[in-house]
Short mmCIF file of C-alpha atoms in Angstrom, two decimals:
data_model
loop_
_atom_site.label_atom_id
_atom_site.label_comp_id
_atom_site.label_asym_id
_atom_site.label_seq_id
_atom_site.Cartn_x
_atom_site.Cartn_y
_atom_site.Cartn_z
CA MET A 1274 -15.32 27.40 -30.62
CA ALA A 1275 -13.68 24.62 -28.64
CA ARG A 1276 -15.64 23.14 -25.77
CA LEU A 1277 -14.63 24.06 -22.22
CA ALA A 1278 -13.84 21.68 -19.35
CA LEU A 1279 -13.31 22.70 -15.73
CA LEU A 1280 -10.97 20.42 -13.78
CA SER A 1281 -10.54 20.92 -10.03
CA VAL A 1282 -9.77 17.77 -8.05
CA SER A 1283 -8.35 16.85 -4.68
CA ASN A 1284 -7.77 13.22 -5.70
CA LYS A 1285 -5.67 13.54 -8.84
CA THR A 1286 -5.75 9.86 -9.80
CA GLY A 1287 -6.14 9.61 -13.58
CA ILE A 1288 -6.63 13.35 -14.10
CA ILE A 1289 -3.60 13.79 -16.39
CA ASN A 1290 -4.67 11.00 -18.75
CA LEU A 1291 -8.22 12.35 -18.83
CA ALA A 1292 -7.03 15.89 -19.53
CA ARG A 1293 -4.68 14.75 -22.28
CA SER A 1294 -7.48 12.86 -24.04
CA LEU A 1295 -9.81 15.85 -23.72
CA VAL A 1296 -7.26 18.15 -25.35
CA GLU A 1297 -5.68 15.90 -27.97
CA GLU A 1298 -8.63 13.73 -28.94
CA PHE A 1299 -11.65 15.99 -28.45
CA ASP A 1300 -10.28 19.53 -28.73
CA PHE A 1301 -11.35 20.77 -25.29
CA ASP A 1302 -10.01 23.93 -23.67
CA LEU A 1303 -9.16 23.45 -20.01
CA ILE A 1304 -9.51 25.71 -17.00
CA SER A 1305 -8.32 24.62 -13.60
CA SER A 1306 -7.53 25.84 -10.11
CA GLY A 1307 -4.99 25.32 -7.34
CA GLY A 1308 -2.96 22.14 -7.32
CA THR A 1309 -4.81 20.71 -10.31
CA ALA A 1310 -3.65 23.61 -12.49
CA GLN A 1311 -0.07 23.02 -11.40
CA ALA A 1312 -0.33 19.28 -12.08
CA LEU A 1313 -1.62 19.95 -15.61
CA LYS A 1314 1.12 22.49 -16.23
CA ASP A 1315 3.79 20.05 -15.02
CA ALA A 1316 2.41 17.49 -17.48
CA GLY A 1317 2.77 19.99 -20.31
CA LEU A 1318 -0.97 20.38 -20.85
CA PRO A 1319 -2.45 23.77 -21.83
CA ALA A 1320 -4.75 24.84 -19.01
CA SER A 1321 -5.83 28.31 -17.99
CA LYS A 1322 -6.05 29.08 -14.30
CA VAL A 1323 -9.50 29.84 -12.98
CA ALA A 1324 -8.17 33.12 -11.58
CA ASP A 1325 -7.03 34.19 -15.06
CA TYR A 1326 -10.34 33.16 -16.60
CA THR A 1327 -12.51 34.95 -14.02
CA GLY A 1328 -10.21 37.92 -13.53
CA SER A 1329 -10.48 37.37 -9.78
CA PRO A 1330 -7.53 36.03 -7.78
CA GLU A 1331 -7.76 33.14 -5.36
CA ILE A 1332 -8.29 34.72 -1.94
CA LEU A 1333 -8.56 33.82 1.73
CA GLY A 1334 -5.79 31.24 1.47
CA GLY A 1335 -7.58 29.40 -1.32
CA ARG A 1336 -10.99 29.33 0.37
CA VAL A 1337 -12.46 31.28 -2.55
CA LYS A 1338 -11.40 30.15 -6.02
CA THR A 1339 -14.32 29.01 -8.14
CA LEU A 1340 -17.20 30.91 -6.48
CA HIS A 1341 -17.63 33.34 -9.37
CA PRO A 1342 -20.40 34.15 -11.93
CA ARG A 1343 -18.14 33.25 -14.86
CA ILE A 1344 -17.83 29.75 -13.40
CA HIS A 1345 -21.36 29.14 -12.16
CA GLY A 1346 -22.95 31.00 -15.07
CA GLY A 1347 -21.06 28.72 -17.46
CA ILE A 1348 -22.20 25.67 -15.52
CA LEU A 1349 -25.87 26.58 -14.97
CA ALA A 1350 -26.74 28.14 -18.33
CA ARG A 1351 -29.52 26.35 -20.20
CA ARG A 1352 -28.50 26.09 -23.83
CA ASP A 1353 -32.14 25.96 -24.99
CA VAL A 1354 -33.18 29.15 -23.16
CA PRO A 1355 -32.38 32.25 -25.30
CA GLU A 1356 -32.28 34.54 -22.26
CA ASP A 1357 -29.57 32.37 -20.68
CA ILE A 1358 -27.47 32.51 -23.84
CA THR A 1359 -27.90 36.28 -23.98
CA ASP A 1360 -26.73 36.55 -20.36
CA LEU A 1361 -23.62 34.53 -21.21
CA GLU A 1362 -22.83 36.74 -24.20
CA ASN A 1363 -23.40 39.99 -22.30
CA ASN A 1364 -21.09 38.89 -19.49
CA GLN A 1365 -18.43 37.24 -21.68
CA ILE A 1366 -19.06 33.84 -20.12
CA ARG A 1367 -18.27 30.63 -21.96
CA PRO A 1368 -20.61 27.66 -21.45
CA ILE A 1369 -18.86 24.83 -19.63
CA ASP A 1370 -19.41 21.37 -21.12
CA LEU A 1371 -17.61 19.23 -18.54
CA VAL A 1372 -16.99 19.64 -14.81
CA VAL A 1373 -14.54 17.29 -13.12
CA VAL A 1374 -14.54 17.80 -9.37
CA ASN A 1375 -13.85 15.75 -6.28
CA LEU A 1376 -13.76 17.07 -2.76
CA TYR A 1377 -11.30 17.83 0.02
CA PRO A 1378 -10.56 14.63 2.00
CA PHE A 1379 -12.71 15.45 5.03
CA GLU A 1380 -13.52 11.85 6.00
CA GLU A 1381 -9.89 10.77 5.66
CA THR A 1382 -8.79 13.74 7.79
CA ILE A 1383 -11.11 13.08 10.74
CA THR A 1384 -9.94 9.46 11.01
CA LYS A 1385 -6.35 10.54 11.66
CA PRO A 1386 -5.25 10.23 15.29
CA GLY A 1387 -5.19 13.53 17.14
CA VAL A 1388 -6.84 15.61 14.42
CA THR A 1389 -8.10 18.93 15.78
CA LEU A 1390 -11.42 20.62 15.08
CA ALA A 1391 -9.61 23.43 13.26
CA GLU A 1392 -7.82 20.93 11.01
CA ALA A 1393 -11.10 19.18 10.24
CA VAL A 1394 -12.88 22.45 9.46
CA GLU A 1395 -10.22 23.40 6.90
CA GLN A 1396 -11.02 20.20 5.03
CA ILE A 1397 -14.68 21.18 4.58
CA ASP A 1398 -14.95 21.89 0.86
CA ILE A 1399 -17.20 24.77 -0.24
CA GLY A 1400 -16.48 25.49 -3.89
CA GLY A 1401 -16.35 21.81 -4.83
CA PRO A 1402 -19.85 20.87 -3.59
CA ALA A 1403 -21.23 24.07 -5.11
CA MET A 1404 -19.86 23.12 -8.53
CA LEU A 1405 -20.97 19.51 -8.15
CA ARG A 1406 -24.52 20.49 -7.25
CA ALA A 1407 -24.75 23.11 -9.99
CA SER A 1408 -23.43 20.85 -12.73
CA SER A 1409 -25.53 17.89 -11.51
CA LYS A 1410 -28.63 20.12 -11.64
CA ASN A 1411 -27.84 21.10 -15.22
CA PHE A 1412 -27.09 17.56 -16.46
CA ALA A 1413 -29.33 18.22 -19.48
CA HIS A 1414 -26.60 20.43 -20.89
CA LEU A 1415 -23.26 19.21 -19.49
CA ALA A 1416 -21.51 16.27 -17.84
CA VAL A 1417 -20.10 16.08 -14.31
CA LEU A 1418 -17.51 13.59 -13.04
CA CYS A 1419 -16.71 13.22 -9.34
CA ASP A 1420 -14.93 9.85 -9.30
CA PRO A 1421 -11.79 8.81 -11.24
CA ALA A 1422 -13.55 5.53 -12.00
CA GLN A 1423 -15.87 7.49 -14.32
CA TYR A 1424 -13.13 8.92 -16.54
CA ASP A 1425 -12.72 6.02 -18.96
CA GLU A 1426 -16.48 5.55 -19.28
CA TYR A 1427 -16.91 9.24 -20.13
CA LEU A 1428 -14.21 9.12 -22.79
CA GLU A 1429 -15.80 6.03 -24.29
CA GLU A 1430 -19.13 7.88 -24.34
CA LEU A 1431 -17.50 10.63 -26.40
CA ARG A 1432 -15.93 8.12 -28.78
CA GLN A 1433 -19.19 6.30 -29.40
CA ASN A 1434 -21.46 9.35 -29.67
CA ASN A 1435 -19.60 11.77 -31.95
CA GLY A 1436 -17.94 13.58 -29.08
CA VAL A 1437 -21.04 14.05 -26.91
CA ALA A 1438 -21.89 12.10 -23.77
CA SER A 1439 -25.38 10.64 -23.89
CA LEU A 1440 -28.19 12.11 -21.79
CA GLU A 1441 -28.51 8.77 -20.00
CA PHE A 1442 -24.84 8.92 -18.95
CA ARG A 1443 -25.13 12.57 -17.89
CA GLN A 1444 -28.16 11.85 -15.73
CA ARG A 1445 -26.45 8.87 -14.15
CA ALA A 1446 -23.37 10.99 -13.46
CA ALA A 1447 -25.55 13.73 -11.95
CA LEU A 1448 -27.08 11.22 -9.52
CA LYS A 1449 -23.58 10.19 -8.48
CA GLY A 1450 -22.71 13.85 -7.96
CA PHE A 1451 -25.70 14.49 -5.71
CA SER A 1452 -25.03 11.25 -3.79
CA HIS A 1453 -21.43 12.30 -3.30
CA THR A 1454 -22.30 15.73 -1.89
CA ALA A 1455 -25.04 14.23 0.31
CA SER A 1456 -22.64 11.69 1.79
CA TYR A 1457 -19.99 14.38 2.24
CA ASP A 1458 -22.36 16.73 4.08
CA GLN A 1459 -23.62 13.93 6.29
CA ALA A 1460 -20.06 13.08 7.31
CA ILE A 1461 -19.48 16.72 8.28
CA ALA A 1462 -22.78 16.93 10.17
CA SER A 1463 -22.06 13.69 12.05
CA TYR A 1464 -18.59 14.87 13.01
CA LEU A 1465 -19.76 18.26 14.28
CA ALA A 1466 -22.79 16.82 16.07
CA GLY A 1467 -20.75 14.21 17.90
CA THR A 1468 -23.11 11.85 19.72
CA GLN A 1469 -26.13 14.17 19.26
CA LYS A 1470 -26.82 13.08 15.72
CA TYR A 1471 -25.84 9.93 13.86
CA THR A 1472 -26.21 9.78 10.10
CA LEU A 1473 -25.75 6.79 7.85
CA SER A 1474 -25.61 6.99 4.08
CA GLY A 1475 -24.37 4.83 1.27
CA THR A 1476 -24.25 4.50 -2.48
CA GLN A 1477 -25.97 1.50 -4.03
CA LEU A 1478 -23.31 -0.96 -5.08
CA GLN A 1479 -25.61 -3.66 -6.39
CA SER A 1480 -29.02 -5.23 -5.97
CA LEU A 1481 -28.78 -8.68 -4.43
CA ARG A 1482 -30.93 -11.61 -5.55
CA TYR A 1483 -32.72 -11.47 -2.20
CA GLY A 1484 -32.04 -11.06 1.51
CA GLU A 1485 -32.02 -13.73 4.20
CA ASN A 1486 -34.97 -15.37 2.42
CA PRO A 1487 -36.27 -15.27 -1.17
CA HIS A 1488 -39.25 -13.05 -0.27
CA GLN A 1489 -36.97 -10.29 1.13
CA PRO A 1490 -35.51 -7.77 -1.37
CA ALA A 1491 -31.95 -6.69 -0.51
CA THR A 1492 -29.37 -4.17 -1.69
CA TRP A 1493 -25.65 -3.76 -1.01
CA TYR A 1494 -24.52 -0.20 -0.31
CA GLN A 1495 -21.03 1.30 -0.12
CA THR A 1496 -20.30 3.87 2.56
CA GLY A 1497 -17.84 6.65 1.79
CA ALA A 1498 -16.35 7.66 -1.51
CA THR A 1499 -13.37 5.27 -1.38
CA PRO A 1500 -14.00 1.50 -1.53
CA ILE A 1501 -12.84 -0.25 1.64
CA GLY A 1502 -13.62 -3.57 3.26
CA TRP A 1503 -15.74 -5.88 1.14
CA THR A 1504 -16.32 -3.17 -1.48
CA ALA A 1505 -12.56 -3.28 -2.12
CA ALA A 1506 -12.39 -7.07 -2.35
CA THR A 1507 -11.60 -8.80 -5.65
CA LYS A 1508 -13.77 -11.75 -6.68
CA LEU A 1509 -11.57 -14.15 -8.61
CA GLN A 1510 -14.34 -16.58 -9.51
CA GLY A 1511 -17.77 -17.86 -8.62
CA LYS A 1512 -21.37 -16.71 -8.58
CA GLU A 1513 -22.54 -13.31 -7.38
CA LEU A 1514 -22.36 -12.76 -3.64
CA SER A 1515 -25.64 -13.11 -1.76
CA TYR A 1516 -26.88 -11.24 1.31
CA ASN A 1517 -26.14 -14.25 3.52
CA ASN A 1518 -22.70 -14.69 1.94
CA LEU A 1519 -21.76 -11.13 2.85
CA VAL A 1520 -23.07 -11.42 6.41
CA ASP A 1521 -21.12 -14.66 6.92
CA LEU A 1522 -18.00 -13.25 5.25
CA GLU A 1523 -18.03 -10.35 7.70
CA ALA A 1524 -18.35 -12.78 10.62
CA ALA A 1525 -15.40 -14.74 9.22
CA ARG A 1526 -13.36 -11.56 8.78
CA ARG A 1527 -13.95 -10.56 12.40
CA ILE A 1528 -12.63 -13.89 13.68
CA ILE A 1529 -9.62 -14.10 11.38
CA ALA A 1530 -8.67 -10.52 12.30
CA GLU A 1531 -7.94 -11.79 15.81
CA PHE A 1532 -4.97 -13.77 14.52
CA THR A 1533 -2.07 -12.07 12.76
CA ASP A 1534 1.15 -13.74 13.91
CA THR A 1535 0.29 -17.35 13.04
CA PRO A 1536 -1.44 -18.97 10.05
CA ALA A 1537 -5.14 -19.21 10.93
CA ALA A 1538 -8.30 -20.52 9.30
CA THR A 1539 -11.96 -20.33 10.23
CA ILE A 1540 -15.06 -21.90 8.72
CA ILE A 1541 -18.37 -20.11 9.30
CA LYS A 1542 -21.96 -21.34 9.18
CA HIS A 1543 -24.76 -18.89 9.95
CA THR A 1544 -22.25 -16.39 11.42
CA ASN A 1545 -20.89 -18.91 13.94
CA PRO A 1546 -17.55 -20.70 13.61
CA CYS A 1547 -17.89 -24.44 13.19
CA GLY A 1548 -14.10 -24.76 13.04
CA THR A 1549 -11.23 -22.39 13.79
CA ALA A 1550 -7.57 -23.35 14.08
CA LEU A 1551 -3.97 -22.21 13.98
CA GLY A 1552 -1.24 -24.12 12.20
CA SER A 1553 2.39 -23.98 11.14
CA THR A 1554 1.14 -23.48 7.55
CA ILE A 1555 -2.13 -22.15 6.19
CA SER A 1556 -2.87 -25.58 4.74
CA GLU A 1557 -2.45 -27.19 8.16
CA ALA A 1558 -4.61 -24.50 9.80
CA TYR A 1559 -7.41 -25.10 7.29
CA GLN A 1560 -7.23 -28.88 7.63
CA LYS A 1561 -7.45 -28.61 11.42
CA ALA A 1562 -10.40 -26.21 11.18
CA PHE A 1563 -12.18 -28.52 8.73
CA ASP A 1564 -11.59 -31.63 10.84
CA ALA A 1565 -13.01 -29.83 13.89
CA ASP A 1566 -16.52 -30.22 12.42
CA SER A 1567 -16.40 -31.56 8.89
CA THR A 1568 -20.16 -32.10 8.80
CA SER A 1569 -20.98 -28.45 9.49
CA ALA A 1570 -18.18 -27.28 7.20
CA PHE A 1571 -20.21 -28.44 4.19
CA GLY A 1572 -21.48 -25.29 2.48
CA GLY A 1573 -19.43 -23.07 4.77
CA ILE A 1574 -17.59 -19.77 4.44
CA VAL A 1575 -13.79 -20.01 4.80
CA ALA A 1576 -11.46 -17.18 5.81
CA LEU A 1577 -7.68 -17.55 5.80
CA ASN A 1578 -5.14 -15.03 7.09
CA ARG A 1579 -2.42 -16.11 4.67
CA PRO A 1580 -2.34 -16.32 0.84
CA ILE A 1581 -3.94 -19.41 -0.69
CA ASP A 1582 -1.25 -21.75 -1.98
CA ALA A 1583 -1.59 -24.90 -4.06
CA ALA A 1584 -1.68 -27.24 -1.06
CA THR A 1585 -4.48 -25.28 0.58
CA ALA A 1586 -6.39 -24.94 -2.68
CA SER A 1587 -6.33 -28.71 -3.13
CA GLU A 1588 -7.87 -29.20 0.31
CA LEU A 1589 -10.49 -26.50 -0.33
CA THR A 1590 -11.75 -28.34 -3.42
CA LYS A 1591 -12.47 -31.54 -1.48
CA THR A 1592 -15.77 -30.27 -0.06
CA PHE A 1593 -18.58 -27.96 -1.11
CA LEU A 1594 -17.93 -24.40 0.07
CA GLU A 1595 -19.89 -21.20 -0.57
CA CYS A 1596 -17.04 -18.70 -0.28
CA VAL A 1597 -13.31 -18.51 0.41
CA VAL A 1598 -11.50 -15.29 1.27
CA ALA A 1599 -7.78 -14.72 1.82
CA PRO A 1600 -5.32 -11.82 1.46
CA SER A 1601 -4.26 -13.17 -1.94
CA CYS A 1602 -4.17 -16.32 -4.06
CA ASP A 1603 -1.22 -17.53 -6.11
CA ALA A 1604 -1.56 -18.55 -9.76
CA GLU A 1605 -1.28 -22.30 -9.18
CA ALA A 1606 -3.91 -22.15 -6.47
CA GLN A 1607 -6.25 -20.22 -8.77
CA GLU A 1608 -5.88 -22.90 -11.40
CA ILE A 1609 -6.78 -25.59 -8.88
CA LEU A 1610 -9.75 -23.67 -7.48
CA ALA A 1611 -11.08 -23.04 -11.00
CA LYS A 1612 -12.11 -26.70 -11.06
CA LYS A 1613 -14.79 -25.71 -8.53
CA SER A 1614 -16.10 -22.82 -10.62
CA ASN A 1615 -19.16 -22.13 -8.46
CA VAL A 1616 -17.24 -21.46 -5.25
CA ARG A 1617 -16.81 -17.74 -4.72
CA VAL A 1618 -13.11 -16.98 -4.22
CA LEU A 1619 -12.28 -13.50 -2.98
CA THR A 1620 -9.08 -11.70 -2.10
CA LEU A 1621 -9.04 -8.87 0.43
CA ALA A 1622 -5.60 -7.57 1.30
CA ASP A 1623 -6.75 -5.98 4.57
CA LEU A 1624 -8.81 -8.46 6.55
CA SER A 1625 -8.16 -6.71 9.85
CA SER A 1626 -9.96 -3.39 9.36
CA GLY A 1627 -13.68 -3.28 10.11
CA PRO A 1628 -16.40 -0.77 10.96
CA GLN A 1629 -15.93 1.37 14.06
CA ASP A 1630 -19.63 1.08 14.93
CA THR A 1631 -22.35 -1.52 14.69
CA VAL A 1632 -25.88 -0.40 13.85
CA LYS A 1633 -29.14 -2.27 14.43
CA ALA A 1634 -32.54 -1.08 13.28
CA ILE A 1635 -35.44 -1.20 15.74
CA ALA A 1636 -39.00 0.08 15.43
CA GLY A 1637 -38.86 3.86 15.40
CA GLY A 1638 -35.10 4.20 15.18
CA PHE A 1639 -31.81 2.38 15.44
CA LEU A 1640 -29.13 1.51 17.97
CA VAL A 1641 -25.44 2.35 17.60
CA GLN A 1642 -22.56 0.93 19.59
CA THR A 1643 -18.83 0.87 19.13
CA SER A 1644 -17.56 -2.38 17.66
CA ASP A 1645 -16.29 -5.03 20.07
CA ASP A 1646 -12.70 -4.72 18.91
CA ILE A 1647 -11.00 -4.66 22.31
CA ILE A 1648 -7.70 -6.55 22.21
CA ALA A 1649 -7.33 -9.27 24.82
CA ASP A 1650 -4.55 -8.48 27.33
CA THR A 1651 -3.55 -11.53 29.34
CA SER A 1652 -1.55 -9.35 31.74
CA GLN A 1653 -4.89 -8.06 33.01
CA TRP A 1654 -6.35 -11.53 33.52
CA GLN A 1655 -6.79 -12.86 37.04
CA VAL A 1656 -5.89 -16.43 37.97
CA VAL A 1657 -8.41 -17.24 40.71
CA THR A 1658 -7.59 -20.90 41.36
CA GLU A 1659 -4.77 -22.55 43.24
CA ARG A 1660 -3.46 -24.06 40.02
CA GLN A 1661 -1.44 -21.63 37.90
CA PRO A 1662 -1.28 -21.76 34.08
CA THR A 1663 1.74 -22.91 32.12
CA PRO A 1664 2.72 -20.70 29.16
CA ASP A 1665 1.14 -23.21 26.79
CA GLU A 1666 -2.10 -23.29 28.79
CA LEU A 1667 -2.24 -19.50 28.78
CA ALA A 1668 -1.78 -19.45 24.99
CA GLU A 1669 -4.55 -22.05 24.60
CA LEU A 1670 -6.88 -20.08 26.86
CA LEU A 1671 -6.20 -16.94 24.82
CA PHE A 1672 -7.04 -18.79 21.59
CA ALA A 1673 -10.29 -20.13 23.05
CA TRP A 1674 -11.21 -16.68 24.38
CA LYS A 1675 -10.62 -14.98 21.01
CA VAL A 1676 -12.86 -17.48 19.22
CA CYS A 1677 -15.57 -17.39 21.88
CA LYS A 1678 -15.82 -13.61 21.44
CA HIS A 1679 -17.29 -14.19 17.96
CA VAL A 1680 -19.81 -16.91 18.81
CA LYS A 1681 -23.46 -15.98 19.33
CA SER A 1682 -24.30 -15.73 23.03
CA ASN A 1683 -24.72 -17.76 25.15
CA ALA A 1684 -21.36 -18.96 23.86
CA ILE A 1685 -19.13 -21.83 24.97
CA VAL A 1686 -16.03 -22.92 23.06
CA VAL A 1687 -13.90 -26.00 23.78
CA THR A 1688 -10.39 -26.08 22.27
CA SER A 1689 -7.14 -28.00 22.26
CA ASP A 1690 -3.96 -27.60 20.22
CA ARG A 1691 -5.25 -24.18 19.04
CA THR A 1692 -8.23 -25.87 17.40
CA THR A 1693 -11.92 -25.71 18.24
CA LEU A 1694 -13.34 -29.05 19.34
CA GLY A 1695 -16.86 -28.00 20.30
CA VAL A 1696 -18.94 -24.85 19.92
CA GLY A 1697 -22.15 -24.17 21.83
CA ALA A 1698 -23.80 -21.12 20.29
CA GLY A 1699 -26.90 -19.04 20.81
CA GLN A 1700 -28.62 -21.12 23.47
CA MET A 1701 -31.18 -19.65 25.84
CA ASN A 1702 -29.16 -20.80 28.87
CA ARG A 1703 -25.45 -21.32 29.42
CA VAL A 1704 -25.93 -24.88 30.65
CA GLY A 1705 -27.34 -25.77 27.24
CA SER A 1706 -24.36 -24.24 25.43
CA VAL A 1707 -21.93 -26.14 27.70
CA LYS A 1708 -23.73 -29.39 26.99
CA ILE A 1709 -23.64 -28.86 23.20
CA ALA A 1710 -19.95 -27.89 23.13
CA LEU A 1711 -18.88 -30.83 25.30
CA GLU A 1712 -20.98 -33.33 23.38
CA GLN A 1713 -19.45 -32.11 20.14
CA ALA A 1714 -15.93 -32.38 21.58
CA GLY A 1715 -16.62 -35.90 22.89
CA GLU A 1716 -13.56 -37.77 24.10
CA LYS A 1717 -11.31 -34.96 22.85
CA ALA A 1718 -12.58 -32.83 25.75
CA LYS A 1719 -10.21 -34.68 28.06
CA GLY A 1720 -7.37 -32.25 28.82
CA ALA A 1721 -9.01 -29.49 26.78
CA THR A 1722 -9.79 -25.83 27.51
CA LEU A 1723 -13.22 -24.20 27.81
CA ALA A 1724 -14.11 -20.53 27.22
CA SER A 1725 -17.38 -18.83 28.15
CA ASP A 1726 -18.41 -15.42 26.85
CA GLY A 1727 -20.29 -14.63 30.08
CA PHE A 1728 -19.98 -15.55 33.73
CA PHE A 1729 -21.28 -18.79 35.28
CA PRO A 1730 -24.22 -17.94 37.55
CA PHE A 1731 -23.82 -21.30 39.33
CA ASP A 1732 -21.10 -23.91 39.68
CA ASP A 1733 -23.03 -26.58 37.73
CA SER A 1734 -21.32 -25.82 34.39
CA VAL A 1735 -17.89 -25.99 36.01
CA ARG A 1736 -18.66 -29.41 37.41
CA THR A 1737 -20.08 -30.59 34.07
CA ALA A 1738 -16.94 -29.41 32.29
CA ALA A 1739 -14.66 -31.15 34.76
CA ALA A 1740 -16.63 -34.39 34.43
CA ALA A 1741 -16.04 -34.26 30.65
CA GLY A 1742 -12.28 -33.88 31.17
CA ILE A 1743 -11.84 -30.08 30.82
CA THR A 1744 -8.77 -28.90 32.74
CA ALA A 1745 -8.81 -25.11 32.23
CA ILE A 1746 -11.56 -22.50 32.00
CA VAL A 1747 -11.52 -18.85 30.95
CA GLN A 1748 -14.54 -16.65 31.64
CA PRO A 1749 -15.21 -12.98 32.42
CA GLY A 1750 -16.37 -13.41 36.01
CA GLY A 1751 -18.72 -10.94 37.66
CA SER A 1752 -21.35 -13.29 39.06
CA LEU A 1753 -22.57 -12.93 42.63
CA ARG A 1754 -21.67 -16.61 42.92
CA ASP A 1755 -18.17 -16.45 41.39
CA GLN A 1756 -16.78 -17.94 44.58
CA ASP A 1757 -18.95 -21.04 44.13
CA SER A 1758 -17.44 -21.64 40.67
CA ILE A 1759 -13.91 -20.93 41.94
CA LYS A 1760 -14.40 -23.30 44.88
CA ALA A 1761 -15.61 -26.04 42.53
CA ALA A 1762 -12.64 -25.48 40.21
CA ASN A 1763 -10.19 -25.82 43.13
CA GLU A 1764 -12.01 -28.89 44.43
CA LEU A 1765 -11.78 -30.54 41.00
CA GLY A 1766 -8.19 -29.47 40.24
CA LEU A 1767 -9.12 -27.08 37.41
CA LEU A 1768 -7.39 -23.91 36.36
CA MET A 1769 -9.72 -20.90 36.12
CA ILE A 1770 -8.98 -17.43 34.82
CA LEU A 1771 -11.25 -14.37 34.95
CA THR A 1772 -10.76 -11.83 32.17
CA GLY A 1773 -12.91 -9.03 33.56
CA VAL A 1774 -14.31 -8.49 30.05
CA ARG A 1775 -17.59 -9.84 28.71
CA HIS A 1776 -18.20 -10.61 25.02
CA PHE A 1777 -21.93 -11.04 24.48
CA LEU A 1778 -22.86 -11.22 20.79
CA HIS A 1779 -26.59 -10.87 20.12
#
């Protein structure tokens, strides 16, 4: 008797090719339900509907299709237990050798704007998880596939093992099945619980060589069933990504996501930007960012918001870099970058989308906050000095403010010509950050702009900035002594703008 495969998928990627190989190459019979059955029929593939096989129609608008003893008996029967085989024979149930199931798109549904609770509830799969769990439990006797990425590997297993998937593969696939249902249920529980319960789960993507330091083991996990963010990136060349690489890449992505309309480049060291710039071309933007602090750029992480072209690639090869990421990379640029084979070159088409929440572990629990993805709105800014900004000054202040948002607090950023000149990061007092940023900028501070992620508690930093040649300051305001800083700015002829928004980054 031919072997039996049950195909019932929400994501139909690759299902037709899999089904055709099962039928034509390995002599499987197919049973299927709902839209999958129709898709197989449209492709000219012989597949029986689950309703015809079980003798029970789909009911309740499709809520009940596969919840039937002929389905679950065929999945759960142990082929080495005579009583199980007798039960199958007495109830005219065929053993099922392959289950291919993926689930209703619950997570995709709840991310849609305006989705209602009723709409979300209808995307809670019942039959799918039941089949996944049952077939994963019985991996000793059948195979289960829940991801289109598994299809080719399964077929290759059959080709190499006389038409039977190895026990090792089946057990590995069962683990993926249980992980998939666990992640799915956690997403539902989190959605229904709202802020009362927060669950975090992921599937191991790869073990990393180590964490921040060699004595710290580390692992990279993927959240959700569909690769997004860095799990969807393509590595064109270079060594495996490290823990620190990934942390710095994410910091670079967050900065570059601020700039969409103009070519932009940023260079990251230890999650802080040592150079960020805009340019008329991506090559010019990178060169300006590199020149901002060429010493710190050595061994840095580069993010570009435009494709890598040959001119940019040539500049990138002139110094040692750990990683480069851009939306894409043209063929000539790839050839140039290949000369530096150790540099990790990645492409990520969507550099703007990031996590909605940030999570930090603490003893006994963890903290969750929404990501700091507020978009700066200059129409809400308040000019508090007698001097008013020109359009160019306002654009420069906005650039400085966007960069400062992504510098470890206390953060001070000095810029000119849409290029960072000095960055004071992570100091225990704001005066120290001002001093570092101005010293780094040097003579270039004359006529430049200064941004601060938090308010100035005293007027001393304003006076220090003015003495170095700074002409415009942007800061959130909110200090009890704001008037002291404003008075000093007016006295010294500075422009000062208060944003009303703070951007601490701990």
